[in-house]
Coordinates of C-alpha atoms in Angstrom, one line a residue:
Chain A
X5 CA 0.0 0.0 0.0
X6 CA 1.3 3.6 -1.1
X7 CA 2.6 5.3 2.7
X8 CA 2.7 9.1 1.2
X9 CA 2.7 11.8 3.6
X10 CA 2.4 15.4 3.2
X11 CA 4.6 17.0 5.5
X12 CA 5.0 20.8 6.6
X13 CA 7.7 22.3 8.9
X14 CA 5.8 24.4 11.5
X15 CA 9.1 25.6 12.7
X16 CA 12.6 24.9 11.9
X17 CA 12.0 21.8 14.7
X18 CA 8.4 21.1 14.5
X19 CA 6.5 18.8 11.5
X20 CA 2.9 18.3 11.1
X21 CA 2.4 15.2 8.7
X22 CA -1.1 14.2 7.3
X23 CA -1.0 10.8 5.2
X24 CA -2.3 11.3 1.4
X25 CA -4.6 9.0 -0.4
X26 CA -4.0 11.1 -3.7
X27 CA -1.3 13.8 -5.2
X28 CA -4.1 14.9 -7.2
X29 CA -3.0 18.0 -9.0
X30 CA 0.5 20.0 -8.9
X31 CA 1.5 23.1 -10.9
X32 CA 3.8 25.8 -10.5
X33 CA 1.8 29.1 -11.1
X34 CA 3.2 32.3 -12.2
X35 CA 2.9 33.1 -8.6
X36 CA 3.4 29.9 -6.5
X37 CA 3.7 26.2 -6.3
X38 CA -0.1 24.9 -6.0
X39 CA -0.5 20.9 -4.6
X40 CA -3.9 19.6 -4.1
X41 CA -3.9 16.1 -2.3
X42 CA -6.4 13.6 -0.7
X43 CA -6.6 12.3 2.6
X44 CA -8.0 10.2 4.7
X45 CA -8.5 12.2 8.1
X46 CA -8.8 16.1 6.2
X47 CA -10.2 14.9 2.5
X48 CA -8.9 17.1 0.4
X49 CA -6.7 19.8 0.7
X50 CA -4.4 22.6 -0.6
X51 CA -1.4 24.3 -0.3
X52 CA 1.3 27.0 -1.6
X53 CA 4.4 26.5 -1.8
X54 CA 4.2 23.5 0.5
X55 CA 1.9 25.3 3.3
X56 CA -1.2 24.3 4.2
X57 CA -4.1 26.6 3.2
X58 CA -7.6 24.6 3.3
X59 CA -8.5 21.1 4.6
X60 CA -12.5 19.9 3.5
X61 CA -12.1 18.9 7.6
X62 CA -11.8 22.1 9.3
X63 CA -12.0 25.0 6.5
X64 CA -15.4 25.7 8.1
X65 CA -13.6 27.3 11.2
X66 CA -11.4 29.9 9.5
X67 CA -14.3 30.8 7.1
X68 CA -16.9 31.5 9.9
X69 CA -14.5 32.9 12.3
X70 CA -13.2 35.4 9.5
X71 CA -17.2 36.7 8.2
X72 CA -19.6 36.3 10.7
X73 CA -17.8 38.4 13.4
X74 CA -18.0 41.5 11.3
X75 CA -21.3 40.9 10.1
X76 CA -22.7 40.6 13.8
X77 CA -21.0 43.8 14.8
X78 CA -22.7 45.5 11.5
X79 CA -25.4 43.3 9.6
X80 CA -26.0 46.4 7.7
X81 CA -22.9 45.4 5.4
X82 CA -24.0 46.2 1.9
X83 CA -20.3 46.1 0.0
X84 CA -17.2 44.1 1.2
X85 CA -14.1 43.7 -0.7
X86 CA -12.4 40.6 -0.3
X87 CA -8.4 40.1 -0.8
X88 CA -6.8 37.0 -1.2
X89 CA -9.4 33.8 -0.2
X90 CA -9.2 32.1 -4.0
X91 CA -10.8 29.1 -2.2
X92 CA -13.6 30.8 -2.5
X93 CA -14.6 29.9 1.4
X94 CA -14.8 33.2 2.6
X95 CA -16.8 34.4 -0.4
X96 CA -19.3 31.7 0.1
X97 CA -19.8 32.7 3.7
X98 CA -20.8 36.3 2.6
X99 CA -23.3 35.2 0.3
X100 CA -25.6 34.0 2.9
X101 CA -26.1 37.5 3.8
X102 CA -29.1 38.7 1.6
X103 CA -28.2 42.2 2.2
X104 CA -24.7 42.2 0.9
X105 CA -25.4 43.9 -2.8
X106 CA -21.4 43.7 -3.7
X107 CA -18.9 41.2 -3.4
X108 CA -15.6 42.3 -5.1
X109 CA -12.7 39.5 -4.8
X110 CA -9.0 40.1 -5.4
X111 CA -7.2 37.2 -6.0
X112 CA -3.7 37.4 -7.6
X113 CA -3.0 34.1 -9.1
X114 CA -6.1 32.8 -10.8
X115 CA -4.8 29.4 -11.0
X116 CA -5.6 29.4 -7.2
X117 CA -9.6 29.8 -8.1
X118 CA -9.7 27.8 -11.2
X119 CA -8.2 24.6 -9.4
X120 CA -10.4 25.2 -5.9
X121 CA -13.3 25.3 -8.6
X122 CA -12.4 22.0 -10.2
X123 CA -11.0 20.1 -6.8
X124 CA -12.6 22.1 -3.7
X125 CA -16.6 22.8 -4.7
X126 CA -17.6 23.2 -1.5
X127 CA -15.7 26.0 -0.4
X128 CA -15.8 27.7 -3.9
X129 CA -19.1 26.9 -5.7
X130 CA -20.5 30.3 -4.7
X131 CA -18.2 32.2 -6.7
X132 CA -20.2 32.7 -9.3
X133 CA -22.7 34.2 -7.4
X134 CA -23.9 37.5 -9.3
X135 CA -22.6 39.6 -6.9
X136 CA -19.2 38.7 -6.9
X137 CA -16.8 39.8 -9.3
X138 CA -13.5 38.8 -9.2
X139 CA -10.1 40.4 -10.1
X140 CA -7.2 39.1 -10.8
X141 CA -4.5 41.5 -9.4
X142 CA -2.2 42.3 -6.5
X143 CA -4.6 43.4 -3.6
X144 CA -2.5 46.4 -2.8
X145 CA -2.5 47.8 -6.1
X146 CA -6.2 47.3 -6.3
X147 CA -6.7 49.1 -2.8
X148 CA -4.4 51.7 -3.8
X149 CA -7.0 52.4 -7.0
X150 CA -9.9 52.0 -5.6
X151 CA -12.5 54.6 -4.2
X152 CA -12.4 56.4 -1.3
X153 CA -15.2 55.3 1.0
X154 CA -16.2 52.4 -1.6
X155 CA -16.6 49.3 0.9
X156 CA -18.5 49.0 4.3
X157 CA -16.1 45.5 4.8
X158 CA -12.7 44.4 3.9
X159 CA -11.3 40.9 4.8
X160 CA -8.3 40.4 4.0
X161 CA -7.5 36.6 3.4
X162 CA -3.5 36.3 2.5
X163 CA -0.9 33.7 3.0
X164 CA 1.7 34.6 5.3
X165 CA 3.6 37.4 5.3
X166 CA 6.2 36.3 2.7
X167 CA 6.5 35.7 -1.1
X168 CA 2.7 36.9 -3.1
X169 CA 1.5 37.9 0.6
X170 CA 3.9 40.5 1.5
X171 CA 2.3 43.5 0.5
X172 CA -0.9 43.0 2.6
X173 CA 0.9 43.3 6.0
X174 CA 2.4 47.0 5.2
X175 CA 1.4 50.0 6.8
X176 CA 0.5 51.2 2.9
X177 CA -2.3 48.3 2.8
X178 CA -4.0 49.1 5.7
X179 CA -3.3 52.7 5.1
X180 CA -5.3 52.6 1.8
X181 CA -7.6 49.8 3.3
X182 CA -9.0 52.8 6.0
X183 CA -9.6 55.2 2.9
X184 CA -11.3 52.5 1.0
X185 CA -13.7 52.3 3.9
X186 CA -16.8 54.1 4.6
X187 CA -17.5 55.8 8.0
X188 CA -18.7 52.3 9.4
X189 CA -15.8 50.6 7.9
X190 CA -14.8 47.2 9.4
X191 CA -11.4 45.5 8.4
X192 CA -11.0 42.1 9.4
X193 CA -7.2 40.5 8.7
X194 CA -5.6 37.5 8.6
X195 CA -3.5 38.0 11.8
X196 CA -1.1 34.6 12.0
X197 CA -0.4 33.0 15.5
X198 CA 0.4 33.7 18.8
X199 CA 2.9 31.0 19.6
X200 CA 5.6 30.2 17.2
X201 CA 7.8 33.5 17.8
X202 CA 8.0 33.4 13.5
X203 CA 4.5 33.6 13.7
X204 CA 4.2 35.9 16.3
X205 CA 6.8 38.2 15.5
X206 CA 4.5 38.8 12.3
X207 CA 0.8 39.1 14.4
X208 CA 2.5 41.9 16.7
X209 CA 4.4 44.3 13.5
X210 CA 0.8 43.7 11.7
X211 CA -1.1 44.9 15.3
X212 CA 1.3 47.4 15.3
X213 CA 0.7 49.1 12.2
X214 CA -2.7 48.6 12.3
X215 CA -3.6 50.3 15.7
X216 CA -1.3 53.2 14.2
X217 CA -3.9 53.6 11.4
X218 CA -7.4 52.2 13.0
X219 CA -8.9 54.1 16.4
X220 CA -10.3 50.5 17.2
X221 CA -8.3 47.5 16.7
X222 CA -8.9 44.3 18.6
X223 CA -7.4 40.6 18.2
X224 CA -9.3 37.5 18.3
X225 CA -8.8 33.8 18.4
X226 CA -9.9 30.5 17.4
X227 CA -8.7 26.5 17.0
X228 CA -7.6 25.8 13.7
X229 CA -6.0 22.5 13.7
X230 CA -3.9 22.2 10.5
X231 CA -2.4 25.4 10.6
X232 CA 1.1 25.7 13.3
X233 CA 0.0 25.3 16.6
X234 CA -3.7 25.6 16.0
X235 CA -3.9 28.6 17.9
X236 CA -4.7 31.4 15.1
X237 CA -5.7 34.7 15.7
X238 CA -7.6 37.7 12.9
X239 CA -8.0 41.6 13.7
X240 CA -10.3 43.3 13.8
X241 CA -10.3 46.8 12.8
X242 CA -12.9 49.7 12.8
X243 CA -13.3 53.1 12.1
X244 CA -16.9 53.2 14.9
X245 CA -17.7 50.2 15.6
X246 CA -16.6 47.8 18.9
X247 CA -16.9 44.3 18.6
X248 CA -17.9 43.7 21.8
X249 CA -20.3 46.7 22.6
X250 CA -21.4 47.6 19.1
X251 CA -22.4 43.0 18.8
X252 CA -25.9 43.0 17.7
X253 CA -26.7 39.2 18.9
X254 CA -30.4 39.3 18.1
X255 CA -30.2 40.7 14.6
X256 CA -27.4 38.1 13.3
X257 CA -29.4 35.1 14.9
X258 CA -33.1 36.7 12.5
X259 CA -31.0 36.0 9.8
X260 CA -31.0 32.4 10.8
X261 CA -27.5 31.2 9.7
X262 CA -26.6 28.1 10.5
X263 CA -22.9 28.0 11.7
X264 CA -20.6 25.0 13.0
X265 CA -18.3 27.1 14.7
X266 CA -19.5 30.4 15.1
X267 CA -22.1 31.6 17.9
X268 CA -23.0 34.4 19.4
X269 CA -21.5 33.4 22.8
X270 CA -18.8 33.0 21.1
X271 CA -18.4 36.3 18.9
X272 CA -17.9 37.5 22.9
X273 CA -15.6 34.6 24.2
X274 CA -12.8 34.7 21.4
X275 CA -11.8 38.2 22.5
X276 CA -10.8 36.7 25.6
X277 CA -7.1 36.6 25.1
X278 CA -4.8 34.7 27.4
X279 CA -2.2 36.8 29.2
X280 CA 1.0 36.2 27.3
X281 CA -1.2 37.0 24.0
X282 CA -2.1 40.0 25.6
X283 CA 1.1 41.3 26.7
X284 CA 2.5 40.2 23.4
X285 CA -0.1 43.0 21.8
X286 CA 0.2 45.6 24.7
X287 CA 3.6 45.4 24.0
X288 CA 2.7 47.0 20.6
X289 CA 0.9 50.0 22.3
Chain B
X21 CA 24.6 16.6 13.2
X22 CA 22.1 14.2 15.2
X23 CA 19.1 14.6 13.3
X24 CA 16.3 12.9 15.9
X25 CA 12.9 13.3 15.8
X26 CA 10.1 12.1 18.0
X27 CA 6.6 11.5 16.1
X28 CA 3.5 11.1 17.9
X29 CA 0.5 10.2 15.6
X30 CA -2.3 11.7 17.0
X31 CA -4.3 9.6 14.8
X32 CA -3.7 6.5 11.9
X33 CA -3.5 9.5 9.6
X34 CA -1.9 12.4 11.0
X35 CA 1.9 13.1 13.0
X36 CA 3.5 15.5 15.0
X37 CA 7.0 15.4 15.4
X38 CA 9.9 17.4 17.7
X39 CA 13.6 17.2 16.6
X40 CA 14.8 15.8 19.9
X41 CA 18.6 17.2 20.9
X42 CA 18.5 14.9 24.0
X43 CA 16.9 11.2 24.9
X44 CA 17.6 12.1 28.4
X45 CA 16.0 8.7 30.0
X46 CA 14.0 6.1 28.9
X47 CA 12.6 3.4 31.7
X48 CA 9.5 0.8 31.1
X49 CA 8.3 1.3 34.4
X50 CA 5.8 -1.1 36.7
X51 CA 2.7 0.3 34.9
X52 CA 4.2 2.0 31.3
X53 CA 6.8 3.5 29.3
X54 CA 8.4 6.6 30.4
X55 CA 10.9 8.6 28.2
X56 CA 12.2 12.1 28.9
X57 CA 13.7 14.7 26.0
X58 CA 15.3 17.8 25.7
X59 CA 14.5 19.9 22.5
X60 CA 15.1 23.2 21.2
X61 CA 11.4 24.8 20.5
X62 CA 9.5 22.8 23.7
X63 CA 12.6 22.5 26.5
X64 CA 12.4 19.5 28.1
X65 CA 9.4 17.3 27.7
X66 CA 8.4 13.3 28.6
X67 CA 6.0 10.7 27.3
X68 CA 4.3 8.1 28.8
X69 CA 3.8 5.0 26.2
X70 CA 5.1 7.4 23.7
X71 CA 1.8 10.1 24.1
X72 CA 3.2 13.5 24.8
X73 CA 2.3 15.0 28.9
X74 CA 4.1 17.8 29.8
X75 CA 6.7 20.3 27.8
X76 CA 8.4 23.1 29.2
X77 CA 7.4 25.2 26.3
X78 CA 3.1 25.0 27.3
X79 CA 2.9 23.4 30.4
X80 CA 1.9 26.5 31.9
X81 CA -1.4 26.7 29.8
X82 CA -2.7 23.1 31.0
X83 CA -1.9 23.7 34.5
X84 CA -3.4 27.3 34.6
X85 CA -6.4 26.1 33.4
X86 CA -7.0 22.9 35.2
X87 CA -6.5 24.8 38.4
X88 CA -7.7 28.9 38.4
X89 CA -11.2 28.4 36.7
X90 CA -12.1 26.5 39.8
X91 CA -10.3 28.6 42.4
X92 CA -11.9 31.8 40.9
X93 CA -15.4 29.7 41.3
X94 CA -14.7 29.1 45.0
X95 CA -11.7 31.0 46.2
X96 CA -12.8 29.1 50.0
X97 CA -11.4 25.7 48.7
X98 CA -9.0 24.3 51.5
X99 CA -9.0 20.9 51.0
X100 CA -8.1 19.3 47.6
X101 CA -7.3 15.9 46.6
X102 CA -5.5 15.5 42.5
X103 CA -5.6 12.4 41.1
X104 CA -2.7 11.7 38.4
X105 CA -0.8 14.8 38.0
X106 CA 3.1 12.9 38.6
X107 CA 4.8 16.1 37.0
X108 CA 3.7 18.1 40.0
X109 CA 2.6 21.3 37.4
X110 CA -1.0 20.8 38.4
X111 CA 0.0 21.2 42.3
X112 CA 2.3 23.6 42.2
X113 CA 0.0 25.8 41.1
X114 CA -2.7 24.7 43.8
X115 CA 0.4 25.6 46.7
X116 CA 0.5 29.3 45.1
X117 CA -3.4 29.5 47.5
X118 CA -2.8 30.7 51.2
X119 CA -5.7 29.3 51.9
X120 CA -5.2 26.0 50.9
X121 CA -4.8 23.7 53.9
X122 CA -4.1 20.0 52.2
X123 CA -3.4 18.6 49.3
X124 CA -3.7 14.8 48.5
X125 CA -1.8 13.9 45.4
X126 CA -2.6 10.0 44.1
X127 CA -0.3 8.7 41.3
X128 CA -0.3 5.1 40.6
X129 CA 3.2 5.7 39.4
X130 CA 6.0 6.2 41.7
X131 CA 8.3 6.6 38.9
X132 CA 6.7 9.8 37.0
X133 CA 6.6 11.9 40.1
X134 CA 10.8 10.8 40.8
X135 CA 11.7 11.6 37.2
X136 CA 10.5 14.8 37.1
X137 CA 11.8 16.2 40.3
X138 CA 15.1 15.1 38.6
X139 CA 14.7 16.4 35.0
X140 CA 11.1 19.0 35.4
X141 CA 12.3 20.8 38.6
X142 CA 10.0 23.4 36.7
X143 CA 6.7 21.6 37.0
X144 CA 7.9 19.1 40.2
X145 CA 9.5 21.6 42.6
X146 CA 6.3 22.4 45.3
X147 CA 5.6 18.8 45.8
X148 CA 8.1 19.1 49.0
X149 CA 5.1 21.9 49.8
X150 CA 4.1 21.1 54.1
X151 CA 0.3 20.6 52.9
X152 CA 1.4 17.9 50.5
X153 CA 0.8 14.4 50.8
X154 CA 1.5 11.7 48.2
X155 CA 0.2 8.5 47.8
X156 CA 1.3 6.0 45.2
X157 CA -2.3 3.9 44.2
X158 CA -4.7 3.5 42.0
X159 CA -7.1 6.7 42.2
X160 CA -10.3 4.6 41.6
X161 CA -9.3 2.7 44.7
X162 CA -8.3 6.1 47.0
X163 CA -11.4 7.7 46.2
X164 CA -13.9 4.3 47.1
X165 CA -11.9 4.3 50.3
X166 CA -12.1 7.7 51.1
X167 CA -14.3 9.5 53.7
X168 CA -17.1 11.1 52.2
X169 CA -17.4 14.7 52.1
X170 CA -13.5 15.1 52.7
X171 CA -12.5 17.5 49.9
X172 CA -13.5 20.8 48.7
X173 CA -12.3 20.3 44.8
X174 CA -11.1 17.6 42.9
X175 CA -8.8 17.5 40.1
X176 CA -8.3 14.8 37.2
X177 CA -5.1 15.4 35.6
X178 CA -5.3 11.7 33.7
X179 CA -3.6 10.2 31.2
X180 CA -6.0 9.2 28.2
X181 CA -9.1 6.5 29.1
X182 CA -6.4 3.6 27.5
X183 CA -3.9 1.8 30.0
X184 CA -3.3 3.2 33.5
X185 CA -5.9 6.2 33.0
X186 CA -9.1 4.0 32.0
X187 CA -10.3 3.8 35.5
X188 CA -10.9 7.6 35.8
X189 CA -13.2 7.6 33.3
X190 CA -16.2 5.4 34.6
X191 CA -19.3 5.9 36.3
X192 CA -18.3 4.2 39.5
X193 CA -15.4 6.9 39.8
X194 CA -17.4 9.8 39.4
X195 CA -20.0 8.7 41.7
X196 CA -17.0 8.3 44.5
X197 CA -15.7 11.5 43.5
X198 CA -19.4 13.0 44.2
X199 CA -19.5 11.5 47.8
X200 CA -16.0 12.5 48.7
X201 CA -16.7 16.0 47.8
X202 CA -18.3 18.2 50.1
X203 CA -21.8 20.2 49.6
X204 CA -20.0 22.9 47.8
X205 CA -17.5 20.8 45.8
X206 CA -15.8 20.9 42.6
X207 CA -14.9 18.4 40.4
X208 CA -12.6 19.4 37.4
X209 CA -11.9 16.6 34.7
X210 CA -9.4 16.4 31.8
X211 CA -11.8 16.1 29.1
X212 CA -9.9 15.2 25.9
X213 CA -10.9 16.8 22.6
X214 CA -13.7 17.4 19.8
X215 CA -11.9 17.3 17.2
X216 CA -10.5 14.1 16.3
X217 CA -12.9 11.4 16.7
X218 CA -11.1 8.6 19.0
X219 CA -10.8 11.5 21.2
X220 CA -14.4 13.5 20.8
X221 CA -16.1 10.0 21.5
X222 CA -14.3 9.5 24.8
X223 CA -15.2 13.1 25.3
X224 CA -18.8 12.0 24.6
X225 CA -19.1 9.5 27.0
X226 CA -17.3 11.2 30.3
X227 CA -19.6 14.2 29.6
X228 CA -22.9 11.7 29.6
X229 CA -21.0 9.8 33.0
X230 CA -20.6 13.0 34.6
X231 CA -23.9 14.5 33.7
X232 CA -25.4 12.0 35.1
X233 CA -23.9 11.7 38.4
X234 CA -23.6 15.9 39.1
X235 CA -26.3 18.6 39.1
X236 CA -24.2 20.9 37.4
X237 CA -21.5 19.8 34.5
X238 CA -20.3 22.3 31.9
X239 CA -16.9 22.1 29.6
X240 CA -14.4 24.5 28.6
X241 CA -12.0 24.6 26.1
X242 CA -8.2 26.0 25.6
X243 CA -5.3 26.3 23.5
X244 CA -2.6 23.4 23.9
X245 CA -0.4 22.8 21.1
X246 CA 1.4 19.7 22.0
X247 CA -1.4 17.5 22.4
X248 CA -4.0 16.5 19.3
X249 CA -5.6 19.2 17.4
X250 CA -4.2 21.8 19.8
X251 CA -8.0 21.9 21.0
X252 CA -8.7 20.6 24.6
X253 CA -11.4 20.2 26.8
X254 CA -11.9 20.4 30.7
X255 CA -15.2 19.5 32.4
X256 CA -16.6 21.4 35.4
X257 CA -19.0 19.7 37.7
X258 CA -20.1 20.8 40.5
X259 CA -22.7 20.3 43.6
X260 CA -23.3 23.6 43.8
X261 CA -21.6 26.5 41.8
X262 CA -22.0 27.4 38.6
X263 CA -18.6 28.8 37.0
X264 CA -20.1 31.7 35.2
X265 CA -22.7 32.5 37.4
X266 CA -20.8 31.8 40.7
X267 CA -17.5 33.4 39.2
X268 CA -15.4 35.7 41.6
X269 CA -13.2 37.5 39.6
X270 CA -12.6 40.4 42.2
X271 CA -12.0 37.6 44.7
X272 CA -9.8 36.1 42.6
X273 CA -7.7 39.4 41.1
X274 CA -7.2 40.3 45.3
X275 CA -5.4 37.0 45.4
X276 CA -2.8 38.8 43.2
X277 CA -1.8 35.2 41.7
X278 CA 0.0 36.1 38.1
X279 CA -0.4 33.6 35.5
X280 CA 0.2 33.8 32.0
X281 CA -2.8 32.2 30.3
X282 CA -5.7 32.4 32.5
X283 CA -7.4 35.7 33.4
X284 CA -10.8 36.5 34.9
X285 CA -12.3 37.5 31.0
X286 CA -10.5 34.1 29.5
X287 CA -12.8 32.2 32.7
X288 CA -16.0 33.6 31.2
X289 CA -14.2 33.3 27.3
X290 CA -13.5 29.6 27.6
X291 CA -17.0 28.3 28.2
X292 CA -18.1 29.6 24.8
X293 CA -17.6 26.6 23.1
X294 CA -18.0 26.4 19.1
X295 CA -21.2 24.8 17.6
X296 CA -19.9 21.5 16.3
X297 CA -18.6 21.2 20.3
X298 CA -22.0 21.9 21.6
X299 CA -24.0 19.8 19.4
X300 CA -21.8 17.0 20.6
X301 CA -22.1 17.0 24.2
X302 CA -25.9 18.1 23.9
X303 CA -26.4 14.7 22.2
X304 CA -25.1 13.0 25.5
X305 CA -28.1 14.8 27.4

């Protein structure tokens, strides 16, 4: 019997492995190297130049923890812009949201979205909603073009800080992200992990440089198995609105979405942050 | 160079591995398999039948959180009997409460507690405390023998339900542990994890044991990377108290006890468990 294993370094001394039933698809893009496998324990999943990005097991965590937050804080959202996410996840998630009127998606490397469409359906079969439109261009470019005052929501879905994802943790991004945004402007961002000093050494510059440009800016956290550590943390950012004092429990639950991970208990208990996370972001202050 | 790595699989289909710089000790012992390591990103850390325990690196998230979420329920607790716990972690933070009078520790093995006072002074170095009494037995057979009513809280700092730890997770041990603790006691389990199912159905089945035999059982959840899925589970059952309801944070925050994972927001923040969590242990009711 074949005994293949995907393997990814977490650190220079920690390996997560996850045995494959099937290489199914490899390519280098113009951008990256894109591997899509099948498993037993994840079914199949994704990555980028060899790091894990989705897993059919536990992408509904990252994609509920990085929309529904933000739309329970303002379910008035009308027009979100969405960088990075060529899965598609976090573009389905929005289009249960019968208000939202505009879904604009900037993706660099279309490869990413052709292959989720072909190999990963259920995290990108909404794409072709009629409200979406997608672009194919570097996110900070398209920020730095875009109106001022054009989105109600941003959600910024990148890769790590390095290679195609660099640009989306400057202090130009989220510079141009708070002009793009309306008065009741909510910026949600992909904010790495608390434990891993790589990792966290990224989450507290991106913190950093977002407090500098956001009057509210909060951290929260979730479990997200198959990324390092499974401790993973987003931001949120506002021009007005709290997360905790502006949440608007009974409204999100009339909408009646159905959520495996999300709840509104919970929208309060993953601002809890433990102490060393804390200090690691008061640190920033 | 040495290039040694220790691999757990946390399942048939998934591995997590530490380059080792160290095999400091290796012993089979009267009841298992004890190994201790030294590595680079985790310190020192030991297995028992090669599952992962205790590391330097995050011991101090287990421990925090097996202990404070009960003190900050009822700061009064002064007598407390721990059942497992042969790294001492789990005490020494009990020790760090004035008001703590006694302290019964029962590990079946001899051998775990020793080993770590040589090579975890970190964890193992309060179990010299005066209030500190060890006994090496079975806990299933200390707590049918002891007196009923004697203790104030109880903690289960087990191994997994396989081998030397299945005994802690039957009915017949929670009922003892309910007539050994007092009108106002507090029983605290280790709880495994959703996320993975060899683990979530042994989750399943101590939740239904201990609803059954308490008046009050709720689970929360924290952040421990070294063990599978990173996602873990306490339970909290209880005679009497209710740990959100009953919560003393200014009690607790007098007490001036630092820690660097729990705090009094995190108490509240931990019993917001995600949906696919809640569904599973509401099936056991």
């Amino acid at each position: 019997m074949l005994d293949l294993w995907y393997t990814e370094n977490w650190t220079e001394n920690t390996r997560f492995s996850i045995k494959v039933k099937n290489h199914l698809h490899s390519e280098m893009s113009e951008f990256q190297k894109i591997d899509f496998f099948e498993s037993e324990e994840y079914g199949k999943f994704f990555t980028l130049d060899g790091l894990m990005m989705v897993t059919e097991k536990d992408e509904f965590i990252y994609h509920d923890m990085i929309t529904h937050v933000a739309m329970a804080t303002n379910p008035k959202v009308k027009k979100v812009l969405v960088i990075g996410a060529g899965d598609g996840g976090t573009v389905r998630e929005l289009t249960r949201y019968k208000n939202i009127e505009k879904i604009d998606m900037v993706e660099i490397d279309e490869r990413v979205v052709r292959l989720s469409q072909q190999f990963l359906p259920v995290t990108a079969d909404k794409l072709t909603d009629p409200r979406v439109t997608m672009y194919f261009e570097d996110g900070l470019k398209f920020v730095e073009e875009a109106e001022s005052g054009e989105y109600d929501l941003i959600l910024v879905d990148s890769t790590d800080p390095i290679s195609v994802g660099e640009g989306l943790f400057t202090t130009e991004f989220y510079n141009n992200c708070f002009r793009v945004l309306g008065e009741e402007g909510i910026l949600i961002n992909q904010h790495e992990s608390p434990y891993f000093e790589k990792f966290s050494k990224e989450m507290q510059k991106a913190h950093r440089k977002i407090l500098d440009t956001f009057p509210i800016a909060k951290v929260y956290q979730f479990h997200q198995p198959t990324y390092p550590s499974g401790h993973w943390l987003f931001g949120f950012a506002s021009k007005k609105f709290d997360p905790i004092k502006d949440h608007k429990p009974e409204e999100w639950e009339k909408l009646n979405i159905k959520t495996r991970y999300y709840n509104s208990e919970l929208h309060r208990g993953c601002f809890a942050l433990p102490n060393y996370v804390k200090e690691m972001l008061e640190g920033e202050k």
